[in-house]
Amino acid sequence: MQEYIYYNKQNLDFPLSEKILVTNNMIEYKDSDFIVSNTNLFNAELVADEIDFYIRNSQDTIADKIKNIEKLYDLNESRFDNAQDMTFSQDVEKKVLLICDESWKKEFIKKIVSNEFDLFHINENILKSITGSIGNLNVVVDDEDKDITLNVDQIIWFDMKDEGKKQSGCFDPLETSIDDVLAEVRANIANYEYRKFLSYDKTICQYHERRDETCAKCVEVCPTTTIVKDDENKHLHFSQIDCHGCGGCISVCPSGALDYTPSNRESIYAMSKFFNGHIPLIIPQKMNISSLEVALKENVLPFKIEGEKFLHESTLLTILQESGSQVVFYTDFLSKGTTDSISILNQIYQAKYQKDAILVAMNKEQLVDALEKVDFIDGSKYQLNDMSLRKRENFAIRLSKIVGEYNFGEVQTGPNVHYAKVEVNESNCTLCLSCVGACNVNAIFADAKDNTLRLNPSLCTSCGYCEASCPESDCLTIKRDVIELQPMWFKENILAQDKLFACIECGKEFATTKAVEKIAKIMSPIFANDPIKEKTLYCCETCKPKIMMKSYMANPTNYNNKQGIAI
């Protein structure tokens, strides 16, 4: 496979790298395959129309343009190489459900060929529910007070309601046209493919198999039926075929249990390396820049991304620090998670550098203004050579580099991206370690060397499961929606400490002193008339039965043989 091709429509007045095949002849290469092209006129894995946008608008020197065009090709190849968005196919047959009134039905029938579809028709008022996915849709309708289920492959719904908008395989001709919808329905029957946009790590999911629901942000923001909660078992179920690939769930996932397969964390890390010495201009694929005329000052390097909603504080900080520059984000929409992430980073950068980190431009005028203001930030460059870090770990290490040994105050987080700090009333903590077992991101942990309960605040996701799991009253609380820009935020904080209690019989240390004293305080009044049992409260699990048996053997008449209690 030839890697790169450039369609030279405008007859460039300077040469490109020898790695790039330059042509103005579409026919000659129409059957060839490429990895990256500047146009969709060829069979290419990735189309990077930002290349022509850069050539047309950049104020770089010719020498720099030649190098940077090659860099844009290499950057896109890196995205292709690191992508994990596998493609699958789904059988879609000819069973089509038409939901509309009689007038729209007549208009629709005029557009189709006789017997082209196995066509069913209902009026919207008898529709009860839709489940399933394209190729396997189950529609329940009310037929004279009886529920009837129709099994269809696709649905054409005039003036479609929200229920249909969440399902794959549902189309509304009023949003485009009958002809456009028919073209899509026919294409799906011939060949329907879908991509796997999401990867999932249940071990750090803040919803998976927890007694209480502490997180389900991904379900809340999903515009389709891709992610569904199983509240009984506390499992998340994913229907990749229903996923639009918007990435909104990625940016609100607190722990990084969800990742975006077209541009996962490792891919972002690899691509960010190309921005060394450049000012990043991030542009979603949906943004039309084919005729956009703006001045790109020297060193500005544009890059188009898919699914702009997946960008979160960790990926954005990676791009910021690897480039050592502010970032311009040109988009007409910001997701909830990305909005919060930008707010967090701008607060951090204002505290340290007195500049915003991310300059958001939602129209051409704002883009022109942002491109005039954007610049490198002295001292902000940081290269982290570890692609394996989880979301919060990566963010914590990078943020600690910004903070250093100084105190820059606090950053407020939320309402969709949360950070927090666990606080413990040490006098009430027995070191039972219920909170440690509840934390699956290792923010709270125990150190057996000195019998301490410890916290790394920078890893806390603010899920609250430790608070719900703590059995003591007035013991563990959470300071929510805050990041403290000071060194101890990134270090192990001792929350509680205790001495181990030695068994009064054999001397083995078997529990914390506070735990033994708490149990003894509760049970001593109950065992007040039995000094042997009271003594066992201070014994290890091995000595307890020995003492009881020894007492019984010495004084068998004092025990009820059936019930085993003193009389």
Coordinates of C-alpha atoms in Angstrom, one line a residue, residues 20 26 48 139 190 192 195 200-201 255 285 287 299 302 307 318 321 352 362 473 497 511 520:
I20 CA 4.1 11.8 -0.7
M26 CA -7.5 11.0 -10.4
A48 CA -7.0 14.9 6.0
V139 CA -41.8 -2.8 17.7
A190 CA -26.8 -4.0 0.6
Y192 CA -24.3 -2.4 6.8
R195 CA -17.5 0.4 14.2
Y200 CA -14.4 -0.6 28.7
D201 CA -12.5 -1.6 31.8
S255 CA -11.9 6.9 36.2
Q285 CA -14.2 16.3 11.5
M287 CA -16.5 21.3 10.8
N299 CA 3.9 27.5 13.8
P302 CA -4.2 22.2 12.4
G307 CA -15.8 12.6 17.9
T318 CA -1.2 16.0 27.2
Q321 CA 2.3 20.1 27.7
K352 CA 0.1 29.4 37.2
M362 CA -17.3 28.6 17.9
S473 CA -20.5 7.4 62.3
Q497 CA -3.0 5.5 62.1
A511 CA -6.2 -6.3 65.0
A520 CA -14.8 -4.9 73.9

